[in-house]
Short mmCIF file of N, CA and C in Angstrom, two decimals:
data_model
loop_
_atom_site.label_atom_id
_atom_site.label_comp_id
_atom_site.label_asym_id
_atom_site.label_seq_id
_atom_site.Cartn_x
_atom_site.Cartn_y
_atom_site.Cartn_z
N MET A 267 9.06 20.68 2.37
CA MET A 267 9.13 19.33 2.85
C MET A 267 10.33 19.26 3.79
N ASP A 268 10.08 18.94 5.03
CA ASP A 268 11.15 18.88 6.01
C ASP A 268 11.79 17.51 6.12
N ASP A 269 11.05 16.45 5.81
CA ASP A 269 11.57 15.10 6.03
C ASP A 269 11.37 14.27 4.76
N GLU A 270 12.32 14.38 3.85
CA GLU A 270 12.24 13.67 2.58
C GLU A 270 12.24 12.15 2.80
N ASP A 271 12.96 11.69 3.80
CA ASP A 271 13.02 10.26 4.09
C ASP A 271 11.64 9.72 4.47
N ALA A 272 10.93 10.46 5.30
CA ALA A 272 9.58 10.03 5.69
C ALA A 272 8.64 10.04 4.49
N LEU A 273 8.79 11.04 3.63
CA LEU A 273 7.97 11.11 2.42
C LEU A 273 8.24 9.91 1.52
N THR A 274 9.51 9.58 1.32
CA THR A 274 9.88 8.43 0.49
C THR A 274 9.34 7.13 1.08
N LYS A 275 9.47 6.97 2.39
CA LYS A 275 8.97 5.75 3.05
C LYS A 275 7.45 5.63 2.92
N ALA A 276 6.74 6.75 3.03
CA ALA A 276 5.29 6.71 2.87
C ALA A 276 4.91 6.31 1.45
N ALA A 277 5.63 6.84 0.47
CA ALA A 277 5.35 6.49 -0.93
C ALA A 277 5.66 5.01 -1.17
N LEU A 278 6.75 4.52 -0.62
CA LEU A 278 7.09 3.10 -0.78
C LEU A 278 6.03 2.21 -0.14
N ARG A 279 5.49 2.63 1.01
CA ARG A 279 4.40 1.86 1.64
C ARG A 279 3.16 1.86 0.74
N ARG A 280 2.84 3.00 0.14
CA ARG A 280 1.68 3.09 -0.75
C ARG A 280 1.86 2.14 -1.93
N ILE A 281 3.06 2.10 -2.49
CA ILE A 281 3.35 1.21 -3.62
C ILE A 281 3.24 -0.24 -3.19
N ALA A 282 3.80 -0.56 -2.03
CA ALA A 282 3.75 -1.94 -1.52
C ALA A 282 2.32 -2.39 -1.26
N ASP A 283 1.47 -1.46 -0.84
CA ASP A 283 0.07 -1.79 -0.53
C ASP A 283 -0.82 -1.89 -1.77
N ASP A 284 -0.31 -1.48 -2.93
CA ASP A 284 -1.10 -1.50 -4.16
C ASP A 284 -1.06 -2.91 -4.77
N SER A 285 -2.08 -3.68 -4.49
CA SER A 285 -2.12 -5.07 -4.95
C SER A 285 -2.38 -5.19 -6.46
N THR A 286 -2.80 -4.11 -7.09
CA THR A 286 -3.08 -4.16 -8.53
C THR A 286 -1.86 -3.82 -9.39
N MET A 287 -0.79 -3.36 -8.76
CA MET A 287 0.39 -2.95 -9.53
C MET A 287 1.21 -4.17 -9.95
N PRO A 288 1.49 -4.31 -11.25
CA PRO A 288 2.31 -5.42 -11.72
C PRO A 288 3.74 -5.33 -11.16
N PRO A 289 4.40 -6.47 -10.96
CA PRO A 289 5.73 -6.49 -10.34
C PRO A 289 6.77 -5.61 -11.06
N ASP A 290 6.78 -5.63 -12.40
CA ASP A 290 7.78 -4.81 -13.11
C ASP A 290 7.51 -3.32 -12.92
N GLU A 291 6.24 -2.94 -12.88
CA GLU A 291 5.89 -1.54 -12.63
C GLU A 291 6.24 -1.15 -11.19
N ARG A 292 6.07 -2.09 -10.27
CA ARG A 292 6.38 -1.84 -8.86
C ARG A 292 7.87 -1.52 -8.70
N VAL A 293 8.73 -2.29 -9.37
CA VAL A 293 10.17 -2.06 -9.29
C VAL A 293 10.50 -0.67 -9.83
N HIS A 294 9.91 -0.32 -10.95
CA HIS A 294 10.13 1.00 -11.54
C HIS A 294 9.65 2.11 -10.59
N ALA A 295 8.47 1.95 -10.03
CA ALA A 295 7.90 2.95 -9.13
C ALA A 295 8.76 3.12 -7.88
N GLU A 296 9.22 2.02 -7.32
CA GLU A 296 10.08 2.09 -6.13
C GLU A 296 11.37 2.85 -6.42
N GLY A 297 11.95 2.61 -7.58
CA GLY A 297 13.16 3.34 -7.97
C GLY A 297 12.88 4.81 -8.17
N SER A 298 11.76 5.12 -8.78
CA SER A 298 11.41 6.52 -9.05
C SER A 298 11.21 7.31 -7.76
N VAL A 299 10.47 6.76 -6.81
CA VAL A 299 10.20 7.51 -5.57
C VAL A 299 11.44 7.61 -4.70
N THR A 300 12.35 6.67 -4.85
CA THR A 300 13.59 6.71 -4.07
C THR A 300 14.54 7.78 -4.62
N GLU A 301 14.50 8.00 -5.92
CA GLU A 301 15.42 8.95 -6.57
C GLU A 301 14.87 10.37 -6.63
N ASP A 302 13.56 10.56 -6.60
CA ASP A 302 12.98 11.88 -6.85
C ASP A 302 11.83 12.16 -5.89
N THR A 303 11.97 13.21 -5.11
CA THR A 303 10.94 13.57 -4.14
C THR A 303 9.62 13.89 -4.82
N ALA A 304 9.66 14.51 -5.99
CA ALA A 304 8.43 14.83 -6.71
C ALA A 304 7.67 13.55 -7.07
N GLU A 305 8.40 12.50 -7.42
CA GLU A 305 7.75 11.22 -7.72
C GLU A 305 7.10 10.64 -6.47
N ALA A 306 7.75 10.81 -5.32
CA ALA A 306 7.17 10.33 -4.07
C ALA A 306 5.85 11.06 -3.79
N VAL A 307 5.84 12.37 -3.99
CA VAL A 307 4.62 13.14 -3.80
C VAL A 307 3.54 12.65 -4.77
N ALA A 308 3.94 12.38 -6.00
CA ALA A 308 2.98 11.93 -7.01
C ALA A 308 2.32 10.61 -6.63
N TYR A 309 3.03 9.75 -5.92
CA TYR A 309 2.42 8.49 -5.50
C TYR A 309 1.52 8.67 -4.28
N LEU A 310 1.69 9.77 -3.57
CA LEU A 310 0.87 10.00 -2.38
C LEU A 310 -0.34 10.89 -2.63
N VAL A 311 -0.26 11.74 -3.64
CA VAL A 311 -1.33 12.69 -3.93
C VAL A 311 -1.84 12.42 -5.34
N ASP A 312 -3.11 12.12 -5.42
CA ASP A 312 -3.72 11.88 -6.73
C ASP A 312 -4.40 13.16 -7.20
N PRO A 313 -3.83 13.82 -8.23
CA PRO A 313 -4.41 15.08 -8.67
C PRO A 313 -5.86 14.95 -9.16
N PHE A 314 -6.22 13.81 -9.67
CA PHE A 314 -7.60 13.61 -10.11
C PHE A 314 -8.54 13.63 -8.91
N ASP A 315 -8.11 13.04 -7.79
CA ASP A 315 -8.93 13.09 -6.58
C ASP A 315 -9.05 14.51 -6.04
N LEU A 316 -8.01 15.32 -6.22
CA LEU A 316 -8.03 16.69 -5.71
C LEU A 316 -9.10 17.54 -6.37
N VAL A 317 -9.36 17.31 -7.63
CA VAL A 317 -10.30 18.19 -8.36
C VAL A 317 -11.57 17.49 -8.81
N SER A 318 -11.72 16.22 -8.53
CA SER A 318 -12.87 15.48 -9.05
C SER A 318 -14.21 16.00 -8.53
N GLU A 319 -14.23 16.61 -7.37
CA GLU A 319 -15.47 17.12 -6.80
C GLU A 319 -15.72 18.58 -7.13
N VAL A 320 -14.82 19.22 -7.87
CA VAL A 320 -14.98 20.64 -8.20
C VAL A 320 -15.85 20.76 -9.44
N PRO A 321 -16.99 21.44 -9.33
CA PRO A 321 -17.89 21.57 -10.48
C PRO A 321 -17.22 22.29 -11.64
N GLY A 322 -17.42 21.76 -12.83
CA GLY A 322 -16.91 22.39 -14.03
C GLY A 322 -15.45 22.10 -14.34
N ILE A 323 -14.81 21.28 -13.53
CA ILE A 323 -13.39 20.98 -13.73
C ILE A 323 -13.24 19.53 -14.20
N GLU A 324 -12.53 19.36 -15.28
CA GLU A 324 -12.18 18.03 -15.76
C GLU A 324 -10.68 18.01 -16.00
N LEU A 325 -9.96 17.28 -15.16
CA LEU A 325 -8.51 17.19 -15.28
C LEU A 325 -8.17 16.19 -16.37
N VAL A 326 -7.44 16.65 -17.35
CA VAL A 326 -7.08 15.81 -18.48
C VAL A 326 -5.68 15.24 -18.30
N GLN A 327 -4.79 16.03 -17.73
CA GLN A 327 -3.41 15.59 -17.55
C GLN A 327 -2.83 16.31 -16.34
N ALA A 328 -1.91 15.66 -15.65
CA ALA A 328 -1.24 16.28 -14.51
C ALA A 328 0.22 15.84 -14.51
N SER A 329 1.08 16.71 -14.04
CA SER A 329 2.49 16.36 -13.91
C SER A 329 3.05 17.03 -12.67
N TRP A 330 4.18 16.55 -12.21
CA TRP A 330 4.81 17.05 -11.01
C TRP A 330 6.24 17.45 -11.30
N SER A 331 6.71 18.43 -10.58
CA SER A 331 8.13 18.76 -10.58
C SER A 331 8.46 19.38 -9.24
N SER A 332 9.73 19.42 -8.92
CA SER A 332 10.15 20.03 -7.66
C SER A 332 11.53 20.63 -7.84
N GLU A 333 11.87 21.51 -6.92
CA GLU A 333 13.20 22.10 -6.92
C GLU A 333 13.57 22.44 -5.49
N ARG A 334 14.87 22.42 -5.22
CA ARG A 334 15.36 22.79 -3.89
C ARG A 334 15.55 24.30 -3.83
N ILE A 335 15.11 24.90 -2.72
CA ILE A 335 15.33 26.31 -2.51
C ILE A 335 15.82 26.51 -1.08
N GLU A 336 16.53 27.58 -0.86
CA GLU A 336 16.91 27.96 0.49
C GLU A 336 15.75 28.75 1.06
N ARG A 337 15.26 28.33 2.21
CA ARG A 337 14.10 28.99 2.79
C ARG A 337 14.28 29.14 4.29
N ASP A 338 14.04 30.33 4.77
CA ASP A 338 14.02 30.61 6.20
C ASP A 338 12.62 31.13 6.52
N PRO A 339 11.74 30.27 7.06
CA PRO A 339 10.35 30.70 7.28
C PRO A 339 10.24 31.85 8.27
N ASP A 340 11.27 32.08 9.07
CA ASP A 340 11.22 33.17 10.05
C ASP A 340 11.75 34.48 9.49
N SER A 341 12.29 34.46 8.30
CA SER A 341 12.86 35.66 7.70
C SER A 341 11.77 36.57 7.16
N PRO A 342 11.81 37.85 7.48
CA PRO A 342 10.82 38.77 6.91
C PRO A 342 11.07 39.03 5.42
N ASP A 343 12.23 38.63 4.92
CA ASP A 343 12.57 38.83 3.52
C ASP A 343 12.01 37.74 2.61
N TRP A 344 11.48 36.68 3.19
CA TRP A 344 10.99 35.57 2.38
C TRP A 344 9.49 35.54 2.43
N GLY A 345 8.86 35.48 1.28
CA GLY A 345 7.41 35.39 1.21
C GLY A 345 7.01 34.31 0.23
N PHE A 346 5.84 33.75 0.41
CA PHE A 346 5.35 32.70 -0.47
C PHE A 346 5.30 33.22 -1.91
N GLY A 347 5.90 32.49 -2.83
CA GLY A 347 5.86 32.84 -4.23
C GLY A 347 6.96 33.79 -4.67
N ASP A 348 7.84 34.20 -3.75
CA ASP A 348 8.92 35.11 -4.13
C ASP A 348 9.82 34.52 -5.20
N ASP A 349 9.96 33.21 -5.23
CA ASP A 349 10.82 32.55 -6.21
C ASP A 349 10.16 32.43 -7.57
N ASP A 350 8.91 32.80 -7.69
CA ASP A 350 8.16 32.60 -8.93
C ASP A 350 8.21 33.80 -9.87
N VAL A 351 9.16 34.68 -9.68
CA VAL A 351 9.27 35.87 -10.52
C VAL A 351 9.82 35.46 -11.88
N ASP A 352 9.14 35.89 -12.93
CA ASP A 352 9.57 35.62 -14.29
C ASP A 352 10.60 36.68 -14.68
N GLU A 353 11.87 36.29 -14.77
CA GLU A 353 12.93 37.25 -15.04
C GLU A 353 12.82 37.86 -16.44
N ASP A 354 12.11 37.21 -17.35
CA ASP A 354 11.95 37.73 -18.69
C ASP A 354 10.78 38.71 -18.79
N PHE A 355 10.02 38.85 -17.72
CA PHE A 355 8.83 39.70 -17.72
C PHE A 355 9.26 41.16 -17.72
N ASP A 356 8.71 41.95 -18.58
CA ASP A 356 9.07 43.35 -18.73
C ASP A 356 7.97 44.22 -18.11
N ASP A 357 8.20 44.66 -16.84
CA ASP A 357 7.22 45.50 -16.15
C ASP A 357 6.97 46.81 -16.89
N GLU A 358 8.01 47.37 -17.48
CA GLU A 358 7.86 48.66 -18.17
C GLU A 358 6.95 48.53 -19.38
N ALA A 359 7.03 47.40 -20.08
CA ALA A 359 6.17 47.20 -21.26
C ALA A 359 4.72 47.14 -20.82
N VAL A 360 4.44 46.50 -19.70
CA VAL A 360 3.07 46.43 -19.21
C VAL A 360 2.58 47.81 -18.82
N ASN A 361 3.46 48.58 -18.18
CA ASN A 361 3.06 49.93 -17.78
C ASN A 361 2.82 50.83 -18.99
N ARG A 362 3.58 50.64 -20.05
CA ARG A 362 3.38 51.44 -21.24
C ARG A 362 2.06 51.09 -21.92
N VAL A 363 1.74 49.78 -21.92
CA VAL A 363 0.51 49.33 -22.59
C VAL A 363 -0.70 49.62 -21.71
N GLY A 364 -0.58 49.32 -20.42
CA GLY A 364 -1.72 49.39 -19.52
C GLY A 364 -1.87 50.72 -18.97
#
């Protein structure tokens, strides 16, 4: 995400446009999206809509989280998912078993 401010503003517009949201919930939602980028994304992307058309999939629960990372998209040393390495994972144990 390059422009967190634009993301927050878009989420705030979505909340403002939701005529079914009760006023007390609106205040809470506005505070949440202002404080946490993941909450802003959650107000803009409905996970149920993302998978509702996929055959055999029934989404029961969804949650969001985010973290800041240093990223240089032009660096050959950075690849998608490089930060997802499980440090507790024992490659040698897998090699011994497999």
